[in-house]
Tab-separated table of C-alpha atoms in Angstrom:
chain	number	residue	atom	x	y	z
A	15	MET	CA	0.000	0.000	0.000
A	16	ASN	CA	1.477	3.344	-1.012
A	17	TYR	CA	0.806	6.617	0.765
A	18	ASN	CA	-1.966	7.760	-1.564
A	19	GLU	CA	-3.713	4.409	-1.242
A	20	PHE	CA	-3.490	4.692	2.524
A	21	ILE	CA	-4.978	8.195	2.489
A	22	LYS	CA	-7.814	7.063	0.232
A	23	LYS	CA	-8.540	4.073	2.470
A	24	SER	CA	-8.616	6.302	5.553
A	25	GLU	CA	-11.393	8.411	4.026
A	26	THR	CA	-13.878	5.555	4.397
A	27	ASP	CA	-12.150	2.917	6.517
A	28	LEU	CA	-9.365	2.419	9.045
A	29	PHE	CA	-5.857	1.021	8.933
A	30	ILE	CA	-5.415	-1.187	11.992
A	31	ILE	CA	-2.001	-2.511	12.974
A	32	GLY	CA	-1.790	-5.507	15.255
A	33	GLU	CA	1.360	-4.800	17.258
A	34	ALA	CA	3.066	-8.138	17.858
A	35	GLY	CA	6.161	-6.252	18.948
A	36	VAL	CA	8.326	-8.523	21.055
A	37	ASN	CA	5.497	-10.775	22.204
A	38	HIS	CA	7.068	-13.616	20.230
A	39	ASN	CA	9.610	-13.909	23.091
A	40	GLY	CA	12.375	-14.484	20.544
A	41	ASP	CA	10.617	-17.538	19.073
A	42	LEU	CA	9.952	-17.568	15.314
A	43	ASN	CA	7.146	-20.122	15.583
A	44	MET	CA	5.402	-17.936	18.123
A	45	ALA	CA	5.873	-14.973	15.796
A	46	ARG	CA	4.121	-16.892	13.016
A	47	LYS	CA	1.207	-17.588	15.361
A	48	LEU	CA	0.978	-13.872	16.072
A	49	VAL	CA	0.740	-13.235	12.326
A	50	ASP	CA	-2.131	-15.731	12.147
A	51	VAL	CA	-3.948	-14.009	15.001
A	52	ALA	CA	-3.597	-10.557	13.443
A	53	LYS	CA	-4.904	-11.850	10.131
A	54	ASP	CA	-7.801	-13.780	11.673
A	55	CYS	CA	-8.821	-10.777	13.785
A	56	GLY	CA	-9.106	-8.498	10.764
A	57	CYS	CA	-5.999	-6.345	11.170
A	58	ASP	CA	-4.608	-4.694	8.051
A	59	ALA	CA	-1.022	-5.190	9.177
A	60	VAL	CA	1.039	-6.981	11.792
A	61	LYS	CA	4.044	-5.159	13.170
A	62	PHE	CA	7.217	-6.354	14.826
A	63	GLN	CA	10.354	-4.604	16.087
A	64	THR	CA	13.751	-5.050	14.452
A	65	TRP	CA	17.066	-4.210	16.089
A	66	LYS	CA	20.602	-5.249	16.882
A	67	THR	CA	20.775	-5.136	20.665
A	68	GLU	CA	24.410	-4.067	20.813
A	69	LYS	CA	23.629	-1.049	18.619
A	70	VAL	CA	20.810	0.219	20.796
A	71	TYR	CA	21.416	-0.818	24.414
A	72	CYS	CA	24.384	-0.461	26.738
A	73	ARG	CA	25.490	-3.499	28.707
A	74	GLU	CA	26.326	-1.213	31.608
A	75	ARG	CA	22.767	0.084	31.940
A	76	SER	CA	21.112	-2.194	34.448
A	77	VAL	CA	17.980	-0.192	35.280
A	78	LYS	CA	14.975	-1.166	33.196
A	79	PRO	CA	11.892	0.993	32.629
A	80	GLU	CA	9.475	0.735	35.520
A	81	TYR	CA	6.836	-1.206	33.588
A	82	GLN	CA	9.434	-3.802	32.551
A	83	GLN	CA	10.661	-4.283	36.114
A	84	ALA	CA	7.219	-5.454	37.165
A	85	VAL	CA	6.912	-8.152	34.490
A	86	THR	CA	10.486	-9.386	33.874
A	87	CYS	CA	13.278	-10.739	36.041
A	88	ARG	CA	14.465	-7.870	38.236
A	89	GLU	CA	17.966	-9.295	38.487
A	90	GLU	CA	18.345	-9.399	34.712
A	91	SER	CA	19.815	-6.326	33.006
A	92	GLU	CA	17.864	-4.455	30.367
A	93	TYR	CA	20.477	-5.510	27.793
A	94	ASP	CA	20.040	-9.197	28.590
A	95	THR	CA	16.241	-8.926	28.603
A	96	ILE	CA	16.203	-7.258	25.197
A	97	LYS	CA	18.833	-9.595	23.745
A	98	LYS	CA	16.614	-12.600	24.491
A	99	LEU	CA	13.795	-10.960	22.536
A	100	GLU	CA	15.878	-10.117	19.463
A	101	LEU	CA	15.038	-11.960	16.258
A	102	PRO	CA	17.768	-12.338	13.599
A	103	PHE	CA	17.326	-10.929	10.116
A	104	ASP	CA	16.755	-14.434	8.726
A	105	ALA	CA	13.710	-14.770	10.970
A	106	PHE	CA	12.297	-11.535	9.592
A	107	ARG	CA	12.863	-12.767	6.057
A	108	GLU	CA	10.707	-15.772	6.895
A	109	LEU	CA	8.102	-13.633	8.648
A	110	LYS	CA	7.809	-11.252	5.703
A	111	ALA	CA	7.306	-14.179	3.316
A	112	TYR	CA	4.776	-15.719	5.691
A	113	CYS	CA	2.825	-12.449	5.893
A	114	ASP	CA	2.781	-12.226	2.107
A	115	ASP	CA	1.393	-15.760	1.912
A	116	GLN	CA	-1.273	-14.968	4.505
A	117	GLY	CA	-2.317	-11.726	2.818
A	118	ILE	CA	-1.467	-9.331	5.629
A	119	VAL	CA	0.925	-6.378	5.498
A	120	PHE	CA	4.243	-6.944	7.273
A	121	LEU	CA	5.592	-3.927	9.171
A	122	SER	CA	8.375	-3.424	11.662
A	123	THR	CA	9.886	-0.641	13.721
A	124	PRO	CA	13.649	-0.379	13.190
A	125	ASP	CA	15.642	0.804	16.186
A	126	GLU	CA	18.852	1.568	14.319
A	127	GLN	CA	20.115	2.214	10.798
A	128	GLU	CA	21.255	-1.289	9.873
A	129	SER	CA	17.821	-2.673	10.667
A	130	ALA	CA	16.117	0.152	8.781
A	131	ASP	CA	18.247	-0.502	5.708
A	132	PHE	CA	17.483	-4.216	5.922
A	133	LEU	CA	13.737	-3.630	6.136
A	134	VAL	CA	13.693	-1.275	3.161
A	135	HIS	CA	16.267	-2.743	0.803
A	136	GLU	CA	15.834	-6.468	1.482
A	137	LEU	CA	12.284	-6.891	2.727
A	138	HIS	CA	10.827	-3.975	0.744
A	139	VAL	CA	8.392	-3.002	3.494
A	140	PRO	CA	5.683	-0.579	2.260
A	141	MET	CA	6.162	1.776	5.201
A	142	MET	CA	8.042	2.015	8.490
A	143	LYS	CA	7.069	3.115	11.961
A	144	THR	CA	9.362	5.025	14.262
A	145	ALA	CA	9.397	4.378	17.987
A	146	SER	CA	8.530	7.139	20.431
A	147	GLN	CA	12.058	6.839	21.810
A	148	ASP	CA	13.324	8.349	18.538
A	149	VAL	CA	11.240	11.533	18.481
A	150	THR	CA	14.381	13.561	19.221
A	151	ASN	CA	16.758	11.300	17.270
A	152	LEU	CA	16.818	13.667	14.318
A	153	PRO	CA	19.736	12.047	12.437
A	154	PHE	CA	17.918	8.699	12.491
A	155	LEU	CA	14.615	10.305	11.469
A	156	ARG	CA	16.293	11.949	8.495
A	157	HIS	CA	17.875	8.620	7.542
A	158	LEU	CA	14.457	6.961	7.539
A	159	ALA	CA	12.860	9.847	5.658
A	160	ARG	CA	15.350	9.446	2.813
A	161	LYS	CA	14.260	5.843	2.212
A	162	GLY	CA	11.413	6.885	-0.032
A	163	ILE	CA	8.606	5.099	1.809
A	164	PRO	CA	5.928	6.500	4.151
A	165	LEU	CA	6.742	6.881	7.836
A	166	ILE	CA	4.438	6.357	10.793
A	167	PHE	CA	5.754	8.624	13.549
A	168	SER	CA	4.910	7.753	17.162
A	169	THR	CA	4.903	10.627	19.659
A	170	GLY	CA	4.839	9.136	23.174
A	171	ALA	CA	6.573	10.808	26.139
A	172	SER	CA	7.222	13.915	24.049
A	173	THR	CA	6.437	17.607	24.217
A	174	LEU	CA	4.699	19.385	21.380
A	175	ASP	CA	7.905	21.225	20.510
A	176	GLU	CA	9.804	17.930	20.301
A	177	VAL	CA	7.151	16.430	18.049
A	178	LEU	CA	7.103	19.434	15.733
A	179	GLU	CA	10.896	19.439	15.573
A	180	GLY	CA	10.871	15.763	14.606
A	181	VAL	CA	8.170	16.374	12.012
A	182	ALA	CA	10.218	19.212	10.544
A	183	ALA	CA	13.253	16.929	10.242
A	184	VAL	CA	11.233	14.293	8.387
A	185	THR	CA	9.387	16.708	6.120
A	186	GLU	CA	12.684	18.136	4.911
A	187	GLU	CA	12.863	14.863	2.968
A	188	THR	CA	9.254	13.686	2.541
A	189	ARG	CA	5.652	14.647	3.256
A	190	GLU	CA	4.581	11.008	3.364
A	191	LEU	CA	4.200	11.041	7.129
A	192	ILE	CA	1.518	9.862	9.545
A	193	LEU	CA	1.535	10.885	13.213
A	194	LEU	CA	0.409	8.616	16.029
A	195	HIS	CA	-0.696	10.134	19.302
A	196	CYS	CA	0.714	7.883	22.005
A	197	LEU	CA	1.020	7.647	25.765
A	198	SER	CA	4.176	5.731	26.664
A	199	SER	CA	2.798	3.977	29.711
A	200	TYR	CA	1.943	0.270	29.869
A	201	PRO	CA	-0.957	0.005	30.398
A	202	ALA	CA	-1.841	3.651	29.774
A	203	PRO	CA	-4.179	5.262	32.340
A	204	LEU	CA	-7.244	6.878	30.792
A	205	GLU	CA	-6.838	10.099	32.744
A	206	ASP	CA	-3.462	10.757	31.104
A	207	LEU	CA	-4.432	10.055	27.496
A	208	ASN	CA	-5.172	13.662	26.502
A	209	LEU	CA	-6.929	12.508	23.346
A	210	ASN	CA	-7.822	16.070	22.383
A	211	VAL	CA	-4.228	16.275	21.174
A	212	ILE	CA	-5.339	14.266	18.116
A	213	PRO	CA	-7.245	17.060	16.316
A	214	GLU	CA	-4.680	19.596	17.523
A	215	LEU	CA	-1.806	17.671	15.921
A	216	GLY	CA	-3.811	17.459	12.724
A	217	ARG	CA	-4.480	21.188	12.775
A	218	LEU	CA	-0.847	22.093	13.440
A	219	THR	CA	0.744	19.748	10.908
A	220	GLY	CA	-1.880	19.052	8.258
A	221	LEU	CA	-0.899	15.373	8.494
A	222	PRO	CA	-3.035	12.243	8.967
A	223	ILE	CA	-3.283	11.334	12.653
A	224	GLY	CA	-3.637	7.981	14.358
A	225	PHE	CA	-3.509	6.486	17.835
A	226	SER	CA	-0.988	4.078	19.309
A	227	ASP	CA	-3.213	2.555	21.955
A	228	HIS	CA	-1.661	1.183	25.140
A	229	THR	CA	-4.865	1.249	27.168
A	230	VAL	CA	-6.870	-1.707	28.406
A	231	GLY	CA	-10.041	-2.086	26.350
A	232	VAL	CA	-11.500	-0.261	23.378
A	233	GLU	CA	-13.074	2.875	24.891
A	234	ALA	CA	-10.095	5.150	24.283
A	235	ALA	CA	-9.771	4.004	20.684
A	236	CYS	CA	-13.444	4.765	20.068
A	237	ALA	CA	-12.937	8.291	21.371
A	238	ALA	CA	-9.771	8.673	19.291
A	239	LEU	CA	-11.674	7.605	16.202
A	240	ALA	CA	-14.394	10.170	16.874
A	241	LEU	CA	-11.668	12.821	17.212
A	242	GLY	CA	-10.202	12.022	13.812
A	243	ALA	CA	-7.752	9.127	14.241
A	244	ARG	CA	-7.750	6.847	11.206
A	245	ILE	CA	-4.803	4.539	11.892
A	246	PHE	CA	-4.620	2.432	15.044
A	247	GLU	CA	-1.905	0.347	16.617
A	248	LYS	CA	-2.699	-2.109	19.393
A	249	HIS	CA	-0.453	-4.611	21.185
A	250	PHE	CA	-1.692	-8.180	21.310
A	251	THR	CA	-0.417	-11.449	22.726
A	252	LEU	CA	-1.165	-15.132	22.480
A	253	SER	CA	-1.622	-15.267	26.258
A	254	HIS	CA	-1.281	-13.042	29.310
A	255	ASP	CA	0.373	-15.958	31.096
A	256	GLN	CA	3.652	-15.608	29.206
A	257	ASP	CA	6.773	-13.918	30.514
A	258	GLY	CA	7.906	-10.758	28.778
A	259	PRO	CA	7.694	-6.972	29.009
A	260	ASP	CA	4.527	-6.370	26.968
A	261	HIS	CA	2.184	-9.323	27.459
A	262	GLN	CA	0.254	-7.832	30.365
A	263	ALA	CA	-0.497	-4.629	28.449
A	264	SER	CA	-1.640	-6.517	25.335
A	265	LEU	CA	-4.973	-7.841	24.107
A	266	THR	CA	-5.743	-11.533	23.874
A	267	PRO	CA	-6.782	-12.815	20.428
A	268	GLN	CA	-10.442	-12.743	21.428
A	269	ASP	CA	-10.169	-9.164	22.659
A	270	LEU	CA	-8.239	-8.080	19.567
A	271	GLU	CA	-10.999	-9.410	17.325
A	272	CYS	CA	-13.575	-7.456	19.335
A	273	TYR	CA	-11.354	-4.354	19.203
A	274	VAL	CA	-11.054	-4.469	15.407
A	275	LYS	CA	-14.761	-5.145	14.826
A	276	THR	CA	-15.802	-2.367	17.200
A	277	LEU	CA	-13.601	0.220	15.520
A	278	ARG	CA	-14.640	-0.753	12.013
A	279	ASN	CA	-18.324	-0.630	12.958
A	280	LEU	CA	-17.868	2.749	14.595
A	281	ARG	CA	-16.065	4.061	11.511
A	282	LYS	CA	-19.089	3.063	9.438
A	283	ALA	CA	-21.359	4.807	11.931
A	284	LEU	CA	-19.394	8.074	11.735
A	285	GLY	CA	-20.024	8.392	8.012
A	286	ASP	CA	-18.776	11.301	5.922
A	287	GLY	CA	-20.395	14.222	7.747
A	288	HIS	CA	-22.697	15.253	4.885
A	289	LYS	CA	-26.293	15.461	6.145
A	290	ARG	CA	-28.734	13.810	3.753
A	291	VAL	CA	-31.549	11.264	3.645
A	292	MET	CA	-29.882	7.872	3.892
A	293	PRO	CA	-31.029	4.792	1.950
A	294	SER	CA	-32.239	2.938	5.047
A	295	GLU	CA	-34.614	5.772	6.010
A	296	GLU	CA	-35.890	6.701	2.545
A	297	SER	CA	-38.943	4.448	2.790
A	298	ASN	CA	-39.880	5.960	6.169
A	299	ARG	CA	-39.495	9.570	5.111
A	300	GLY	CA	-43.115	10.098	4.095
A	301	ALA	CA	-44.590	8.172	7.016
A	302	PHE	CA	-42.637	10.267	9.532
A	303	ARG	CA	-43.878	13.610	8.203
A	304	ARG	CA	-46.959	15.663	9.106
A	305	TYR	CA	-49.078	17.240	6.373
A	306	ILE	CA	-51.747	19.959	6.242
A	307	VAL	CA	-55.308	18.728	6.841
A	308	PHE	CA	-58.509	20.757	7.254
A	309	GLY	CA	-59.438	20.777	10.944
A	310	ARG	CA	-63.036	21.888	10.343
A	311	ASP	CA	-65.561	22.414	7.570
A	312	VAL	CA	-64.881	25.310	5.210
A	313	VAL	CA	-67.390	26.866	2.783
A	314	GLU	CA	-66.747	28.158	-0.699
A	315	GLY	CA	-65.503	31.766	-0.625
A	316	GLN	CA	-64.265	31.580	2.981
A	317	VAL	CA	-60.969	33.339	3.771
A	318	LEU	CA	-58.762	30.729	5.354
A	319	ALA	CA	-57.282	31.211	8.843
A	320	PRO	CA	-54.644	29.274	10.828
A	321	ASP	CA	-57.298	27.644	12.995
A	322	ASP	CA	-58.843	26.004	9.930
A	323	PHE	CA	-55.955	23.526	9.756
A	324	LEU	CA	-54.314	20.683	11.624
A	325	PHE	CA	-51.013	18.953	10.908
A	326	LYS	CA	-51.470	15.206	10.788
A	327	LYS	CA	-49.498	12.131	9.834
A	328	VAL	CA	-50.870	10.948	6.504
A	329	SER	CA	-49.185	9.199	3.612
A	330	GLU	CA	-48.597	12.344	1.532
A	331	GLY	CA	-49.596	15.968	1.182
A	332	ILE	CA	-48.450	19.571	1.589
A	333	ALA	CA	-45.888	20.253	4.346
A	334	PRO	CA	-46.790	22.601	7.242
A	335	LYS	CA	-43.952	24.934	6.202
A	336	HIS	CA	-46.323	26.246	3.476
A	337	LEU	CA	-49.042	27.394	5.919
A	338	ASP	CA	-48.138	31.080	5.609
A	339	GLU	CA	-48.717	30.815	1.850
A	340	ILE	CA	-52.212	29.430	2.468
A	341	VAL	CA	-53.579	31.629	5.272
A	342	GLY	CA	-55.543	34.566	3.848
A	343	ARG	CA	-56.371	32.763	0.617
A	344	VAL	CA	-59.974	31.948	-0.406
A	345	ALA	CA	-61.544	28.507	-0.584
A	346	ALA	CA	-62.592	27.620	-4.134
A	347	ARG	CA	-65.258	25.149	-2.926
A	348	ASP	CA	-66.800	23.620	0.156
A	349	ILE	CA	-64.240	21.495	2.012
A	350	ALA	CA	-65.028	18.904	4.681
A	351	GLU	CA	-63.211	18.496	7.990
A	352	GLY	CA	-60.411	15.947	7.664
A	353	GLU	CA	-59.872	16.548	3.959
A	354	LEU	CA	-56.223	16.703	2.904
A	355	PHE	CA	-55.198	20.183	1.762
A	356	ASP	CA	-54.374	20.647	-1.919
A	357	TRP	CA	-53.507	23.814	-3.837
A	358	SER	CA	-56.461	23.239	-6.178
A	359	GLN	CA	-58.786	24.040	-3.258
A	360	LEU	CA	-57.765	27.726	-3.383
A	361	LEU	CA	-58.758	30.634	-5.551
A	362	SER	CA	-55.781	32.495	-6.970
A	363	SER	CA	-56.359	35.513	-4.680
A	364	PRO	CA	-58.599	36.509	-1.703
A	365	ASP	CA	-61.029	38.436	-3.978
A	366	GLY	CA	-61.475	35.436	-6.264
A	367	ALA	CA	-59.727	36.970	-9.253
């Protein structure tokens, strides 16, 4: 899918990314199962993360992010935890081919230049997503922007100025950019989501906006959709019982399926914003309306007054909005109470001329 195709799709539908991330636990077979789940649940794409641990993490850094400490071995360094989750390039070659066979878009977030080059030049990914950790990594952003494919730019744990600076760095090279509002907390508390940032980012940048959803449930995504988000990313896992940094903040397959269906149904419900009579209500249009009916007997030559009429539900007739055009006119004949008003019942003017 190229950028223009994505934009066209977003006008009537959504682009939903099932974020497998590192929930394969370094196991290629598990990664394939995650692809199957994303496909079966109706996601447009499944996304992984590609990196060389030694190029991103320092062995000396032993303190892991707070959310990782709670769900991984505390005695294990961040480097060792991440190294166990790393998949080799050969595994990604197999995953890309498997995704192609299954008919789902393969995506991955590169964490350093070698991985980015591999994804673009060997796997020919249709687009790449940046991690929130790279919002201020302007040299890396420029490197990605020069690859000639669309970028999905995640904005977690960042100020507005940092986001705009990153956007400026990318748009020096390309305008094929999509922003994701994101809260880098796992799981993300609803009170911190600040979803009203979504239309604000769109207003400030003129770019398509999406939502990288780390909340529990679907409520936040529904609100994000109503605010203009058209691309969604959601972590999912095969089971919450597995060890690893992201499983607890991820949806089960059953919940992912519900998530995707809910968002797609809501997108249909939002429509295009143009008020008109819709096909499903066309047959009811006449039955719902009131029409002008004579509320009492009228004699030929009588000047008609407002009290001569009632507005009743009948199958067809003249709408009440025309009453002012009728009052003061002269009846052309005797008319019985309950008779439906028709213009032929009037003389052309009050004096009968």
